[in-house]
Coordinates of C-alpha atoms in Angstrom, one line a residue:
M8 CA 83.1 66.8 112.0
K9 CA 86.9 66.5 111.6
L10 CA 88.7 69.7 112.5
K11 CA 91.6 70.7 110.4
K12 CA 94.7 71.6 112.3
K13 CA 95.8 75.2 111.8
K14 CA 99.4 75.7 110.7
V15 CA 101.4 77.7 113.1
I16 CA 104.3 79.6 111.6
F17 CA 106.9 80.9 114.1
V18 CA 110.5 82.0 114.2
H19 CA 112.6 79.7 116.3
T20 CA 115.1 81.3 118.7
K21 CA 118.0 79.8 116.8
M22 CA 116.7 81.3 113.6
R23 CA 116.5 84.7 115.3
L24 CA 120.1 84.3 116.4
L25 CA 121.2 83.4 112.8
M26 CA 119.4 86.5 111.6
R27 CA 121.3 88.7 114.0
M28 CA 124.5 87.1 113.0
K29 CA 123.6 87.7 109.3
Y30 CA 123.1 91.4 110.0
C31 CA 126.4 91.6 112.0
F32 CA 128.3 90.1 109.0
I33 CA 126.6 92.6 106.6
F34 CA 127.6 95.4 108.9
L35 CA 131.2 94.1 109.1
F36 CA 131.7 93.7 105.3
L37 CA 130.2 97.1 104.5
F38 CA 133.6 98.5 105.6
F39 CA 135.6 96.3 103.3
S40 CA 134.9 98.4 100.2
Y41 CA 138.3 100.1 99.8
K42 CA 141.9 99.7 101.0
L43 CA 144.3 102.1 102.6
T44 CA 148.0 102.2 103.0
A45 CA 149.0 103.3 106.5
Q46 CA 150.0 102.1 109.9
E47 CA 148.9 98.8 111.3
D48 CA 148.4 97.3 114.7
P49 CA 151.6 95.9 116.3
R50 CA 152.4 92.3 115.6
F51 CA 152.8 90.0 118.7
T52 CA 154.1 86.4 118.8
F53 CA 151.7 85.8 121.7
S54 CA 148.6 86.6 119.6
P55 CA 146.5 83.6 121.0
W56 CA 146.8 85.2 124.4
L57 CA 145.7 88.6 123.0
Q58 CA 142.6 87.7 121.1
S59 CA 140.5 90.3 122.7
F60 CA 143.0 93.0 121.5
Y61 CA 142.5 92.0 117.9
N62 CA 138.9 90.8 118.2
P63 CA 136.5 92.5 120.7
G64 CA 134.1 89.6 120.4
A65 CA 136.7 87.5 122.3
M66 CA 136.5 89.5 125.5
G67 CA 135.5 87.5 128.5
E68 CA 136.5 84.1 127.1
K69 CA 139.2 83.3 129.6
D70 CA 138.7 80.8 132.4
Q71 CA 138.8 83.4 135.1
H72 CA 136.3 86.3 135.2
L73 CA 138.8 89.1 135.6
N74 CA 142.0 89.0 133.6
F75 CA 145.1 91.1 133.3
T76 CA 147.4 90.5 130.3
G77 CA 150.7 92.3 129.7
V78 CA 153.1 91.9 126.9
L79 CA 156.5 93.6 126.4
R80 CA 158.2 93.2 123.0
Q81 CA 161.7 94.3 122.1
H82 CA 162.8 94.2 118.5
A83 CA 165.1 95.7 116.0
F84 CA 165.1 96.1 112.2
M85 CA 167.3 97.7 109.5
M86 CA 166.2 101.0 107.8
R87 CA 167.9 102.6 104.9
E88 CA 169.9 105.6 106.2
P89 CA 169.1 109.0 104.6
E90 CA 172.0 110.9 103.0
E91 CA 171.8 113.6 105.6
A92 CA 171.0 111.6 108.6
D93 CA 171.7 113.0 112.0
P94 CA 174.9 111.3 113.2
S95 CA 173.5 111.3 116.8
G96 CA 170.5 109.3 115.7
Q97 CA 169.4 106.1 117.4
G98 CA 170.9 102.7 116.4
E99 CA 174.0 101.3 114.9
S100 CA 175.2 101.6 111.3
D101 CA 175.7 98.8 108.9
S102 CA 179.4 97.7 108.6
S103 CA 179.3 97.9 104.8
T104 CA 181.8 100.4 103.4
D105 CA 181.0 99.9 99.7
P106 CA 180.0 103.4 98.4
T107 CA 177.8 101.8 95.7
K108 CA 175.6 100.0 98.2
P109 CA 173.1 101.8 100.4
T110 CA 173.8 102.2 104.1
Y111 CA 171.4 100.8 106.7
R112 CA 170.9 101.7 110.3
K113 CA 169.6 99.4 113.0
Q114 CA 166.4 100.8 114.6
N115 CA 165.3 99.6 118.0
G116 CA 161.5 99.2 118.6
E117 CA 159.4 98.4 121.6
Q118 CA 155.7 97.5 122.1
V119 CA 154.0 97.5 125.4
L120 CA 150.4 96.2 125.8
L121 CA 148.2 96.0 128.9
N122 CA 144.8 94.4 128.4
I123 CA 142.1 94.1 131.1
E124 CA 138.9 92.3 130.6
S125 CA 136.1 90.9 132.7
Y126 CA 132.9 88.9 132.2
I127 CA 130.0 90.4 134.2
K128 CA 127.2 88.0 134.9
Q129 CA 124.6 90.7 135.6
I130 CA 124.9 92.1 132.1
R131 CA 125.5 88.8 130.4
G132 CA 128.5 90.2 128.6
A133 CA 132.1 91.3 128.9
V134 CA 133.9 94.6 129.1
G135 CA 137.5 95.3 128.4
I136 CA 140.1 98.1 128.1
S137 CA 143.5 98.1 126.5
F138 CA 146.6 100.4 126.7
M139 CA 149.2 100.2 124.0
N140 CA 152.5 102.0 123.4
D141 CA 154.2 101.2 120.1
K142 CA 157.4 103.1 119.2
V143 CA 160.5 102.9 117.2
A144 CA 163.3 105.0 118.5
G145 CA 163.6 108.3 116.6
V146 CA 161.0 107.2 113.9
F147 CA 157.5 107.3 115.5
E148 CA 155.6 106.7 118.7
N149 CA 151.9 105.6 119.0
V150 CA 150.0 105.6 122.2
G151 CA 146.5 103.9 122.1
F152 CA 143.6 103.3 124.3
R153 CA 140.6 101.1 123.6
F154 CA 137.5 100.1 125.5
G155 CA 134.6 97.9 124.4
Y156 CA 131.8 95.5 125.2
A157 CA 130.9 92.0 124.0
T158 CA 127.5 90.4 124.3
K159 CA 127.5 86.6 124.8
F160 CA 125.2 83.8 123.6
R161 CA 125.1 80.0 124.1
V162 CA 125.2 78.3 120.8
H163 CA 125.5 74.5 120.3
G164 CA 127.4 73.9 123.5
G165 CA 129.8 76.8 122.8
K166 CA 130.0 80.6 123.5
L167 CA 129.4 83.2 120.8
G168 CA 130.6 86.7 121.4
V169 CA 129.8 89.8 119.3
G170 CA 131.8 92.8 120.4
L171 CA 132.3 96.4 119.5
Q172 CA 135.3 98.5 120.6
F173 CA 136.1 102.2 120.6
G174 CA 139.6 103.5 120.6
F175 CA 141.9 106.5 120.5
L176 CA 145.3 106.6 118.9
N177 CA 147.9 109.4 119.4
S178 CA 150.7 109.3 116.8
K179 CA 153.8 111.3 116.8
P180 CA 156.7 111.2 114.3
G181 CA 160.3 111.0 115.5
K182 CA 162.7 113.8 115.7
N183 CA 166.1 112.3 115.4
Y184 CA 165.7 110.1 112.3
P185 CA 164.2 111.9 109.2
F186 CA 162.4 109.6 106.8
N187 CA 163.8 109.4 103.3
P188 CA 161.3 108.0 100.7
N189 CA 162.7 105.9 97.9
Q190 CA 160.9 108.2 95.3
D191 CA 161.3 111.9 95.8
P192 CA 159.0 113.8 96.0
D193 CA 156.3 111.7 97.7
P194 CA 153.2 113.7 98.5
L195 CA 152.2 111.3 101.3
V196 CA 155.3 111.8 103.4
T197 CA 156.4 115.3 102.7
A198 CA 156.4 116.5 106.3
I199 CA 157.2 113.3 108.1
E200 CA 159.9 115.1 110.1
S201 CA 157.3 117.2 111.9
S202 CA 157.1 117.0 115.6
E203 CA 153.3 117.6 115.6
S204 CA 151.2 114.9 117.1
F205 CA 147.9 113.5 115.8
L206 CA 144.9 112.0 117.6
D207 CA 142.5 109.7 115.8
F208 CA 139.2 108.0 116.9
D209 CA 138.3 104.6 115.6
M210 CA 136.1 101.5 116.0
N211 CA 136.6 97.7 116.0
F212 CA 134.0 95.0 115.4
G213 CA 134.4 91.3 115.9
I214 CA 132.6 87.9 116.2
H215 CA 134.2 85.1 118.1
Y216 CA 133.0 81.5 118.8
K217 CA 134.5 79.3 121.4
A218 CA 133.7 75.6 121.8
P219 CA 135.2 73.2 124.4
T220 CA 138.0 72.1 122.1
W221 CA 138.2 74.8 119.4
Y222 CA 137.6 78.4 118.6
A223 CA 137.3 80.7 115.6
G224 CA 136.8 84.4 115.0
I225 CA 136.8 87.2 112.5
S226 CA 137.1 90.9 113.1
C227 CA 137.7 94.2 111.5
A228 CA 139.9 96.9 113.1
Q229 CA 140.0 100.6 112.3
L230 CA 136.6 100.6 110.7
L231 CA 136.6 104.4 110.3
G232 CA 140.2 104.5 108.9
G233 CA 141.2 107.0 111.6
A234 CA 138.7 109.8 112.2
R235 CA 141.0 112.7 113.0
I236 CA 140.2 114.6 116.2
S237 CA 143.2 116.8 116.4
G238 CA 146.3 117.5 114.3
G239 CA 146.7 118.6 110.7
E240 CA 145.9 116.5 107.6
S241 CA 148.5 117.8 105.2
G242 CA 152.0 116.3 105.0
F243 CA 151.5 113.3 107.3
K244 CA 148.7 111.3 105.8
T245 CA 150.5 108.0 106.4
L246 CA 149.7 108.3 110.1
H247 CA 146.1 107.3 109.5
P248 CA 145.5 103.8 110.8
V249 CA 144.8 101.2 108.1
R250 CA 141.7 99.0 108.1
Q251 CA 142.6 95.4 109.1
I252 CA 140.8 92.1 108.9
Y253 CA 141.8 89.5 111.4
M254 CA 140.9 85.8 111.2
T255 CA 141.8 83.4 114.0
G256 CA 141.3 79.7 114.8
G257 CA 142.6 77.1 117.1
Y258 CA 142.1 73.6 118.4
I259 CA 142.9 71.6 121.5
W260 CA 143.9 68.0 120.9
D261 CA 144.1 65.9 124.1
L262 CA 146.5 63.0 123.6
K263 CA 145.2 59.7 125.0
T264 CA 148.3 58.9 126.9
P265 CA 149.1 58.1 130.6
V266 CA 151.0 61.4 130.7
P267 CA 148.5 64.3 130.3
W268 CA 149.7 66.1 127.2
S269 CA 147.8 68.2 124.7
I270 CA 148.7 69.7 121.3
E271 CA 147.2 73.1 120.4
P272 CA 147.6 74.5 116.9
H273 CA 146.7 78.2 116.3
V274 CA 146.3 80.2 113.1
F275 CA 146.2 84.0 112.9
I276 CA 145.7 85.7 109.5
R277 CA 145.6 89.5 108.9
T278 CA 145.0 91.4 105.7
N279 CA 144.2 94.9 104.5
L280 CA 142.8 93.6 101.2
A281 CA 146.1 94.6 99.6
T282 CA 148.6 92.4 101.4
W283 CA 148.2 89.6 104.0
T284 CA 150.3 87.8 106.6
M285 CA 149.8 84.6 108.5
D286 CA 151.1 83.2 111.8
V287 CA 151.0 79.5 112.4
M288 CA 151.7 78.2 116.0
A289 CA 151.8 74.8 117.6
L290 CA 152.0 74.4 121.3
A291 CA 152.5 71.3 123.5
R292 CA 151.0 71.6 127.0
Y293 CA 151.8 69.3 129.9
N294 CA 149.0 68.9 132.5
G295 CA 148.0 72.5 132.1
I296 CA 151.2 73.6 133.9
L297 CA 154.1 73.8 131.3
W298 CA 153.9 74.6 127.6
F299 CA 156.3 75.2 124.8
G300 CA 156.0 75.5 121.0
L301 CA 157.1 76.9 117.7
S302 CA 155.6 79.8 115.7
Y303 CA 156.1 80.6 112.0
Q304 CA 155.3 84.2 110.9
L305 CA 155.1 84.3 107.2
D306 CA 157.8 86.5 105.6
W307 CA 158.8 87.7 109.0
A308 CA 160.3 85.3 111.6
V309 CA 160.5 81.9 113.3
A310 CA 159.9 81.9 117.0
V311 CA 160.2 79.6 119.9
L312 CA 157.9 79.9 123.0
F313 CA 157.8 78.4 126.4
G314 CA 156.0 79.3 129.6
A315 CA 154.3 78.0 132.7
V316 CA 151.4 78.3 135.1
P317 CA 153.5 77.9 138.3
F318 CA 150.6 77.7 140.7
Y319 CA 148.2 75.7 138.6
N320 CA 147.5 73.1 141.3
S321 CA 147.6 75.5 144.2
T322 CA 144.7 75.7 146.6
N323 CA 145.1 79.5 146.7
N324 CA 142.8 80.9 144.2
Y325 CA 144.7 84.2 144.1
L326 CA 147.9 82.5 142.9
K327 CA 146.7 79.8 140.5
G328 CA 145.7 82.3 137.9
L329 CA 149.3 83.5 137.3
E330 CA 150.9 82.6 133.9
L331 CA 154.3 83.6 132.6
G332 CA 155.7 83.2 129.0
L333 CA 158.8 84.1 127.0
S334 CA 159.4 84.0 123.2
Y335 CA 162.4 84.6 121.0
S336 CA 162.1 85.3 117.3
F337 CA 164.7 84.7 114.6
P338 CA 164.0 87.1 111.7
T339 CA 163.8 85.6 108.2
N340 CA 163.7 88.8 106.1
K341 CA 166.1 91.5 105.3
L342 CA 164.3 94.1 107.3
G343 CA 164.9 92.1 110.4
Y344 CA 168.4 90.9 109.7
R345 CA 171.4 92.3 107.9
T346 CA 175.1 92.5 108.6
G347 CA 175.3 94.2 112.0
G348 CA 171.6 94.0 112.4
S349 CA 169.3 92.2 114.7
M350 CA 169.9 88.6 115.7
G351 CA 166.4 88.2 117.1
D352 CA 163.4 89.7 119.0
F353 CA 161.9 88.7 122.3
E354 CA 158.6 89.0 124.1
I355 CA 157.6 88.6 127.7
L356 CA 154.1 87.7 128.7
V357 CA 152.5 88.1 132.1
R358 CA 148.9 87.0 132.6
Y359 CA 146.9 87.0 135.8
G360 CA 143.3 86.1 136.4
F361 CA 140.9 85.2 139.2
N362 CA 137.3 84.5 139.8
F363 CA 135.4 87.1 142.0
Y364 CA 132.1 85.3 141.8
K365 CA 131.5 82.8 144.7
D366 CA 129.6 79.6 144.2
K367 CA 126.3 79.8 146.0
A368 CA 125.7 77.3 148.7
L369 CA 122.5 75.5 148.0
T370 CA 120.4 74.2 150.9
G371 CA 116.9 72.8 151.4
Y372 CA 114.7 71.8 148.5
G373 CA 114.3 73.3 145.1
S374 CA 114.1 72.7 141.4
S375 CA 117.3 71.9 139.6
R376 CA 116.1 74.2 136.8
H377 CA 117.3 77.1 139.0
L378 CA 120.9 75.9 139.2
Y379 CA 123.4 77.8 137.2
K380 CA 127.1 78.3 136.9
N381 CA 129.0 81.6 137.0
Q382 CA 128.9 81.9 133.3
Y383 CA 126.3 83.0 130.7

């Protein structure tokens, strides 16, 4: 008697992973149903080095296991001066003396970001924290703190990260430079001269995939739109953070030349479903030690970048993880440049990373199936 084979129906591991990704995307896009008009995350030229700040799924994707990244950005832009502005306010006035034209004042801004992230082998994931100070002299000052976790998967030779981040943002309007809306009265900015500070709680969610020669990611920041913890609601509604969608991608193209050069294009897109911006960057890297490039920030600026990993070939593992970078941006819009205004912005990047896992020394006999690297 011939036995009929019984069909076995099962769910493959990859199919289960795809199902989890499907639910993650559904969770992400549930928060895209409406738009807000409010504050946004600071805009850095060194965005490829700060992916975990914009996308929590990118935490733990650096070569080293523990990484410190710090960025300092100094910039200036022109603001229309109110009719009754404080003459002792910050900045320098426009040189225009035509009474029929509005008067503009240069405002100096500064952003400081410190990001710490680490891949932890025991939990097969990464954790990270970020500290941020974003201020414009006399206009506003934001102090933020974020912490999050990203779980990691191996997918088709690459690394897939799904991360969730929690954060607090303390916002405080300036004292020396009252804000003058173009249309008076504006119910959203009626009490913008108040010295009261506000504390909001929020969440970020992101998915990031990194292959040996390329990466891509999508994330949503400020999912809650700023859940107020302390501070009043009336008169300063514009301080609520705005929900942002970030999309990133990049590629490493190794040139087949005797001299070890590589070309690395990067794209960074951000939108709040009402407006959008895009940064396009191209880097040329020599032997992993020196790099330089150009960046075009749509409707904002053109930047030049250069940097180095000075101890790349050092035998000292505590030195070879140091990386330094500098960028200078030339504004291309009227907010960044007017007569007597800013001639450019600059950023300083300092990154340091090292491996704290030691390779195990294997002796004797055993199965190669038990060999593993210090990665997930």
